[in-house]
XYZ file of C-alpha atoms in Angstrom:
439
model
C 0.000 0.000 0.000
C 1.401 3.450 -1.062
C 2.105 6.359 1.623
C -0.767 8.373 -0.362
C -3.186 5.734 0.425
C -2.515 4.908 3.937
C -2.704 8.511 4.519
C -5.943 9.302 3.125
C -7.028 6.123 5.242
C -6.348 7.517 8.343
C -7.681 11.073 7.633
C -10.745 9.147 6.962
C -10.973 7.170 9.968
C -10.150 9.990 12.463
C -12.642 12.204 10.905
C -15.367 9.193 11.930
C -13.840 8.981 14.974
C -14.312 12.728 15.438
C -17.667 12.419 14.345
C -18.489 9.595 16.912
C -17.571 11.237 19.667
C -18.972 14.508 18.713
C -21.969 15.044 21.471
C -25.278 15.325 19.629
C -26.339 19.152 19.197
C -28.743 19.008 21.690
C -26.466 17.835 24.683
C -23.642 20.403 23.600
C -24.488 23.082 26.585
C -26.448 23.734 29.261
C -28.814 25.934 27.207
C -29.400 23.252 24.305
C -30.013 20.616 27.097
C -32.691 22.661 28.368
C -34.287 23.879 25.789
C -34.814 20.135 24.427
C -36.301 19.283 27.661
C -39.224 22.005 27.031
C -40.085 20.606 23.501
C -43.276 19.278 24.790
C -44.459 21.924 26.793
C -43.993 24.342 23.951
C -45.850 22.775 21.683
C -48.702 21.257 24.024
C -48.914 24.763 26.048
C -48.674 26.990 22.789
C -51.429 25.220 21.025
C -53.827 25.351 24.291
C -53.055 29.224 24.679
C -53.948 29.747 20.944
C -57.264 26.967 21.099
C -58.449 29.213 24.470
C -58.476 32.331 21.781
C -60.198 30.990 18.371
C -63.740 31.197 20.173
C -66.922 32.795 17.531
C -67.029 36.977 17.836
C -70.233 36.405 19.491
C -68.600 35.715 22.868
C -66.964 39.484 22.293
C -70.691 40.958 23.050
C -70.238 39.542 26.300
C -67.280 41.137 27.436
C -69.145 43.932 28.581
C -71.122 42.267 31.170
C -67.185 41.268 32.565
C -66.163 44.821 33.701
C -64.834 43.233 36.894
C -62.312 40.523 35.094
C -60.694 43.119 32.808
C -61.336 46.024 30.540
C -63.303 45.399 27.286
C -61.076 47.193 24.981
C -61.946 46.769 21.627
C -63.228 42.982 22.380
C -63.718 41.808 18.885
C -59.628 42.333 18.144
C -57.251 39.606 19.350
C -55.610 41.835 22.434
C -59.013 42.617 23.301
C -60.776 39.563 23.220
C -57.448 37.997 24.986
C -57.451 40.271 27.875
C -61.264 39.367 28.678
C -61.068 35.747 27.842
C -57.881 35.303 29.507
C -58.035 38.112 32.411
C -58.551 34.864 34.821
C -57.251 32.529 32.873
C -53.962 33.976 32.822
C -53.793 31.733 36.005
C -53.482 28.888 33.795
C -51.194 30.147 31.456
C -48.568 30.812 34.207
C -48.497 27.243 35.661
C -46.166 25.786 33.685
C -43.817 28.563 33.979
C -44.175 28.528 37.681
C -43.687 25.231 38.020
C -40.557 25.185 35.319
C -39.128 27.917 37.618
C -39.306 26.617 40.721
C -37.820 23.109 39.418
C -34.672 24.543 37.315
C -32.234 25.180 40.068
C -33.999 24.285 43.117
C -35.523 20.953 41.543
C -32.538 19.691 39.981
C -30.463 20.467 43.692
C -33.095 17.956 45.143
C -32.501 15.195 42.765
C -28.521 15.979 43.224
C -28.061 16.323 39.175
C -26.837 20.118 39.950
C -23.663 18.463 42.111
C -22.668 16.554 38.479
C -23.204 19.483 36.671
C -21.146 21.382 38.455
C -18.316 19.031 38.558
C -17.135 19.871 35.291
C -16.002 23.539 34.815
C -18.955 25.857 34.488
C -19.787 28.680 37.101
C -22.955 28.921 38.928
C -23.833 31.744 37.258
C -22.877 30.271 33.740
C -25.076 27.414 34.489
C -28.069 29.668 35.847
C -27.909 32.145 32.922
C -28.130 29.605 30.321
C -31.119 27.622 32.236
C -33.528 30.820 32.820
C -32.678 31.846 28.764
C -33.509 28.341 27.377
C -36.606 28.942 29.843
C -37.311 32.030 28.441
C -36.685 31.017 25.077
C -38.979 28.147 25.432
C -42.030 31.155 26.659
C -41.394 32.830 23.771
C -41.613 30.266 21.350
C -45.177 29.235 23.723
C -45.868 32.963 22.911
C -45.151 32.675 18.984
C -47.049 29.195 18.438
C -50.400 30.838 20.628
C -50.207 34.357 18.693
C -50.213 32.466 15.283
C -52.740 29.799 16.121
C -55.243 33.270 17.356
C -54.284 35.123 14.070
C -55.590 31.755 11.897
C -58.340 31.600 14.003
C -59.308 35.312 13.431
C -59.239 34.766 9.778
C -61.159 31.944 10.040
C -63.673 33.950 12.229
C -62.824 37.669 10.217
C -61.848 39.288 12.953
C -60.218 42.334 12.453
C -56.567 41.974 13.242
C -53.431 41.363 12.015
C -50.783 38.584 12.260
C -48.457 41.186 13.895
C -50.981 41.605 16.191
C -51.423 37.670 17.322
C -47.188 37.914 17.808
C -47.578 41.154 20.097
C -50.042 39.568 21.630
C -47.968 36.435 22.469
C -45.462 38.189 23.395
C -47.527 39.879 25.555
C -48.537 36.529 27.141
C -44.784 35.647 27.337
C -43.546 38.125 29.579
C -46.182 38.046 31.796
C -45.292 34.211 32.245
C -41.725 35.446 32.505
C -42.656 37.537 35.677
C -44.029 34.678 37.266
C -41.599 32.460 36.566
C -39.168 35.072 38.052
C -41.629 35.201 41.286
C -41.212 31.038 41.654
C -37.177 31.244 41.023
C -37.174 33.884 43.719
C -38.799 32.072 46.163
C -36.804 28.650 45.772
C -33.962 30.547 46.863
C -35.743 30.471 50.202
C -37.278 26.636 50.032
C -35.641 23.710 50.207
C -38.284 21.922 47.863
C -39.259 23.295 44.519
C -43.111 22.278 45.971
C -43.630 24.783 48.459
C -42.294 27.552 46.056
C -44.748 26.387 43.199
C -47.135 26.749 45.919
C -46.583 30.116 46.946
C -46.020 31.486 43.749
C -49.160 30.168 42.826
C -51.084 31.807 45.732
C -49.383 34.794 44.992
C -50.419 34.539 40.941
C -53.821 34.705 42.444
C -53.755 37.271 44.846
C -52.107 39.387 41.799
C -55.419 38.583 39.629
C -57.557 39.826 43.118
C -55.766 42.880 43.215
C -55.956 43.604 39.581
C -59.537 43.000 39.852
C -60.088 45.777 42.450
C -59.731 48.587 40.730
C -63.009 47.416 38.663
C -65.072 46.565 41.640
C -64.143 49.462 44.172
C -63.560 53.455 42.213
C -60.750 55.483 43.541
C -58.699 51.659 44.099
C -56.218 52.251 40.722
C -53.312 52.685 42.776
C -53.931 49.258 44.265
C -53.803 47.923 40.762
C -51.151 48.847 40.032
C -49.243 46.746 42.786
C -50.162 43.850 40.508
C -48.361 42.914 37.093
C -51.506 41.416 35.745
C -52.696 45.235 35.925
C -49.949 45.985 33.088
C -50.391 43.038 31.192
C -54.454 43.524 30.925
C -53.890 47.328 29.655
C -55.217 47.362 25.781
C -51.874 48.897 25.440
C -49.268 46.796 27.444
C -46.627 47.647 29.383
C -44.244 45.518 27.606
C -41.030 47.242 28.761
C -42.352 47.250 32.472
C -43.288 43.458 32.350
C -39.648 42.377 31.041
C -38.114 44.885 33.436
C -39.819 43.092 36.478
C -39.019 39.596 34.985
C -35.042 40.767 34.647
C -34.611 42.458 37.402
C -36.653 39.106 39.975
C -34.786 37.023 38.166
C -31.531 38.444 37.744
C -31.861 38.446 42.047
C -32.769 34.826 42.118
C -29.207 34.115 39.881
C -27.490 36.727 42.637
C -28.967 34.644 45.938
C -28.269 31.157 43.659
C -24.447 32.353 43.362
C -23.989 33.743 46.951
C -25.838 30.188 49.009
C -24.482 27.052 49.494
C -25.553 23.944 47.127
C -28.629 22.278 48.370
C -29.300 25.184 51.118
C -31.712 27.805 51.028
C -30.861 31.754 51.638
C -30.650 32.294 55.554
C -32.595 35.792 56.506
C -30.502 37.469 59.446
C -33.706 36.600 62.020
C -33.361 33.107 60.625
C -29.541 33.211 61.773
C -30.171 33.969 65.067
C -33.097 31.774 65.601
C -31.607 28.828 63.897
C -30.794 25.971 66.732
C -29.828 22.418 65.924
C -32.808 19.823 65.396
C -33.299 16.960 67.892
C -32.225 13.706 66.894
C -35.525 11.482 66.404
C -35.563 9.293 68.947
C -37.774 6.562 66.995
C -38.892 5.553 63.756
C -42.632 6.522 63.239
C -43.590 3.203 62.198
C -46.973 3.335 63.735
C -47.682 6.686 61.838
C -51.245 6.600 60.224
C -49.679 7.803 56.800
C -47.751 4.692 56.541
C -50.567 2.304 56.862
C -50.959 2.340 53.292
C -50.474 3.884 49.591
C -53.410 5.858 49.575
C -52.809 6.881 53.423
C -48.699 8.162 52.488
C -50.012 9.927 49.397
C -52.902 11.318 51.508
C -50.579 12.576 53.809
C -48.216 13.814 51.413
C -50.923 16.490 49.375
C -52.555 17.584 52.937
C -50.098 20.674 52.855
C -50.787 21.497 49.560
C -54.649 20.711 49.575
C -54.912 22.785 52.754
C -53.170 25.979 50.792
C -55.139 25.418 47.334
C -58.893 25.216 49.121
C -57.727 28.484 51.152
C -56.659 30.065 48.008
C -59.796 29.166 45.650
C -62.399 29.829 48.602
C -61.055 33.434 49.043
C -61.099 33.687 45.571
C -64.599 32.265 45.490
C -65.583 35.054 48.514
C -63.794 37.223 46.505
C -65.885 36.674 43.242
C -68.876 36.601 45.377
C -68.264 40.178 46.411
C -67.926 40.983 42.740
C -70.873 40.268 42.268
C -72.315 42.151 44.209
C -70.879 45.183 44.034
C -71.675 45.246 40.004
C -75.430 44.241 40.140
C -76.909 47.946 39.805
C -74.293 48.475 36.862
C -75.133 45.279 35.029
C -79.158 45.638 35.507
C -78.958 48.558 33.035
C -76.905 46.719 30.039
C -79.383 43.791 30.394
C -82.197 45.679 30.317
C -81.111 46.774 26.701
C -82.086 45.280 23.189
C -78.841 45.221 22.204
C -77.338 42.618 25.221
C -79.939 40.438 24.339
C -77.698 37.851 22.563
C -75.152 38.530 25.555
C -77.776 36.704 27.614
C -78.894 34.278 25.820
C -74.880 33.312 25.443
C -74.753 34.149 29.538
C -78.133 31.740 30.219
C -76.252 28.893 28.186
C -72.632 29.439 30.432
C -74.732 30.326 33.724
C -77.025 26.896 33.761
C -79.731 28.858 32.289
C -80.931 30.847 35.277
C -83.284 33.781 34.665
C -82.212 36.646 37.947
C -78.851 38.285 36.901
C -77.115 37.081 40.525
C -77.821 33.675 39.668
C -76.539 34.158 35.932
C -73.521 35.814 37.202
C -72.425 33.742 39.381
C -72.727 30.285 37.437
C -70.820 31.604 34.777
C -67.932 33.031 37.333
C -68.050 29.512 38.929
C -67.590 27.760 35.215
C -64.152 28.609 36.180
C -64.130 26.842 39.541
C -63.208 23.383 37.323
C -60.245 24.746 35.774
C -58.996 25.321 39.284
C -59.256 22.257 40.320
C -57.442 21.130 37.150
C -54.546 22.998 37.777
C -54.475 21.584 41.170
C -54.622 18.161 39.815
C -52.363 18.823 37.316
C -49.616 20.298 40.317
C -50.027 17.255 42.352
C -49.518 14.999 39.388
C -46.559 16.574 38.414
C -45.360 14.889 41.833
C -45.533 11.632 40.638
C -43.099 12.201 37.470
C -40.242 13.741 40.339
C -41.039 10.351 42.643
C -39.738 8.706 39.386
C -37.087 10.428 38.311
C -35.316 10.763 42.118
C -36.105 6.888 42.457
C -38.510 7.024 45.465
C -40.729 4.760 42.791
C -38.118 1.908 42.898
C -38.205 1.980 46.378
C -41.508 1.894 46.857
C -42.283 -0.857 44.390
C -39.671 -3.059 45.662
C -42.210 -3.629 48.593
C -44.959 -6.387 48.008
C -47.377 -3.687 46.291
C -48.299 -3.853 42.520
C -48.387 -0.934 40.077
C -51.769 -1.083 40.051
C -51.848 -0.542 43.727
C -49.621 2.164 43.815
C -51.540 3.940 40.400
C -54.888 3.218 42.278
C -53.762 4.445 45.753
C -52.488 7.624 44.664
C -55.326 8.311 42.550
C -57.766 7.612 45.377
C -55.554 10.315 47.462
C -55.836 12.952 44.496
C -59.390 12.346 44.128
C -60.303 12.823 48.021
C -58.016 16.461 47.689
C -60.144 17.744 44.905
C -63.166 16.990 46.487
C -62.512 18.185 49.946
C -60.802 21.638 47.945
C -64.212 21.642 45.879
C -66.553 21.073 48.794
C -64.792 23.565 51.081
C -64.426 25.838 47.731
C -68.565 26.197 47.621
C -69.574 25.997 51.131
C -67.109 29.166 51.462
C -68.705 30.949 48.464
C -72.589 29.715 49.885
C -71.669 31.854 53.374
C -70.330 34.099 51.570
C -73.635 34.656 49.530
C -75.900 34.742 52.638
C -73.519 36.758 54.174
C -74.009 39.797 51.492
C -77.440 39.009 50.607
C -77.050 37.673 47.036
């Protein structure tokens, strides 16, 4: 064989050897890595933002009789339509971002994959940085898939707006989901679980709606309002530059409290310093603990914190609506006494069980939402089950006598029993509430 062609040869084979052990693109930084993991949620989340949108224009008559959810601002235009379809629902558009938040640093120091990652020579901050932009890039792509989905489904519908208009609008939803998820990557700075800072981002998401609300309800409350960022993202003119201000500058202090805390530990407050004193040893096993009787009694006792927070959350939302209600009866009377809101309530009678007084009409379409809720509960705790999986608590489990179907069964029983008692709780609250202010 000739020098020429054992040369070529080997140029040949080290270029497949370079080739094999070239990392896919995907798995070539932390940014790439992340992004891939969001691939579902952008598509699945993008197309249900967009679906909650394409709705006929005769639902835009309505949004008059909704002065309290948000301002009906040119309702029959995509931003309009948006910001009284989705004044509430916004709630539901920020759970996945809350709950992606409060799992990228936090989540990943529970399951100990942070302590490999930062074996190999990145900085904390590198590693942050990269995280919340594939996050952010994965909202905005959530943004661009809903805004084009509304603009096909306004030309379907001949609405009157424009495919620029669908993007700002996504965009719009984008940052707003950016804030939040800045709120939950905050507050896992200060939680050793990425659970309870879902959970009290969540609660906060809602009083945010609450307080948004209150300018509508009560005159002379604006400057309330304004406390809120739903406030900015509901104007028919957003605040865009104020919304991605507030999600920089909450998460640019998570990524400053991430860099300055030890692995695994949470941010110590200086009262938290001086009141910290060293646990007692457990002096027993809790083997006769009621929780560990069964599957359905562990998982029962594993959602009570969370169940307990949720039904106080939706029942002072569902005094809250109650109130609402009340407060715009006299304004409502008049716009139902016209000819033209007639097809508003005949659309109203069909959402609101088909009542005939305007309290009763009110209120069962308001409480239309009250499933949705539960949902997202349900949805929250599920997402549970996935991190048993992945941080092997599942193996250990099943390595007992107990068959999948056991285990599936049990924790399903458990998640039923929460929804129930948050439902049950949920309307007893809003039926006191009722007799309490006489509507």
């Amino acid at each position: 064989m000739s020098q020429a062609s054992r040369t070529s040869s080997s140029a040949t084979r080290r270029r497949r050897e370079s080739r094999r052990r070239r990392p896919p693109l995907w798995f070539r930084s932390v940014f790439l890595k992340t992004l891939r993991d969001y691939r579902i949620a952008i598509i699945g989340w993008g197309v249900g933002m967009g679906l909650t949108i394409v709705s006929p224009e005769a639902l835009a008559a309505l949004a008059a009789q909704f002065a309290w959810n948000a301002d009906p601002v040119k309702a029959d235009t995509v931003s309009g339509y948006a910001v009284f379809k989705i004044g509430v629902f916004v709630f539901i558009a920020c759970i996945w971002p809350l709950l992606a938040a409060s799992r990228t640093l936090r989540g990943e120091e529970e399951r100990g994959s942070l302590d490999v990652l930062l074996s190999a020579p990145r900085s904390r901050l590198a590693i942050a940085v990269q995280k919340v932009a594939a996050m952010w890039t994965a909202l905005l792509a959530i943004g661009m898939v809903a805004g084009l989905i509304a603009y096909l489904g306004g030309v379907a519908f001949k609405a009157d707006f424009s495919f620029a208009d669908g993007l700002l609008w996504g965009l719009d939803l984008a940052l707003i989901c950016m804030v939040i998820g800045g709120v939950a990557l905050l507050i896992s700075q200060f939680t050793h679980e990425r659970g309870p800072a879902a959970g009290a981002t969540a609660a906060l998401l809602l009083v945010f709606i609450v307080v948004d609300m209150v300018h509508r309800v009560f005159p002379g409350t604006d400057w309330l309002s304004r406390l809120s960022p739903i406030y900015y993202y509901n104007l028919s003119k957003p605040l865009m530059f104020a919304l991605f201000g507030l999600a920089l500058l909450l998460t640019g202090a998570a990524a400053w409290l991430f860099v300055r805390r030890d692995v695994g530990d949470v941010v110590h407050l200086p009262w938290k310093l001086r009141l910290t004193r060293a646990p007692r040893p457990s002096q027993a096993l809790p083997v006769s603990d009621w929780s560990l009787r069964s599957v359905y009694a562990r998982s029962l006792g594993m959602i009570a914190m969370p169940t307990f927070w949720w039904t106080l959350a939706l029942a002072a939302f569902a005094a809250w609506m109650i109130v609402a209600v009340h407060q715009l009866a006299d304004k409502l009377n008049a716009l139902f006494a016209s000819a033209p809101s007639s097809l508003a309530v005949t659309i109203l009678q069909n959402i609101g069980g088909g009542g005939t007084q305007l309290n009763a009409l009110l209120l069962g379409a308001m409480f239309e939402l009250m499933p949705v809720l539960l949902m997202a509960f349900a949805v929250t705790q599920v997402n549970r089950w996935v991190a048993d999986e992945d941080d092997g608590r599942l193996e250990l489990l099943l390595s007992t006598p107990q068959s999948r179907a056991v285990v599936l069964l049990g924790r399903f029983a458990a998640l039923a029993t929460a929804t129930v008692v948050v439902g049950v709780v949920t309307l007893a609250t809003a039926a006191v509430s009722a007799t309490i202010g006489g509507v």
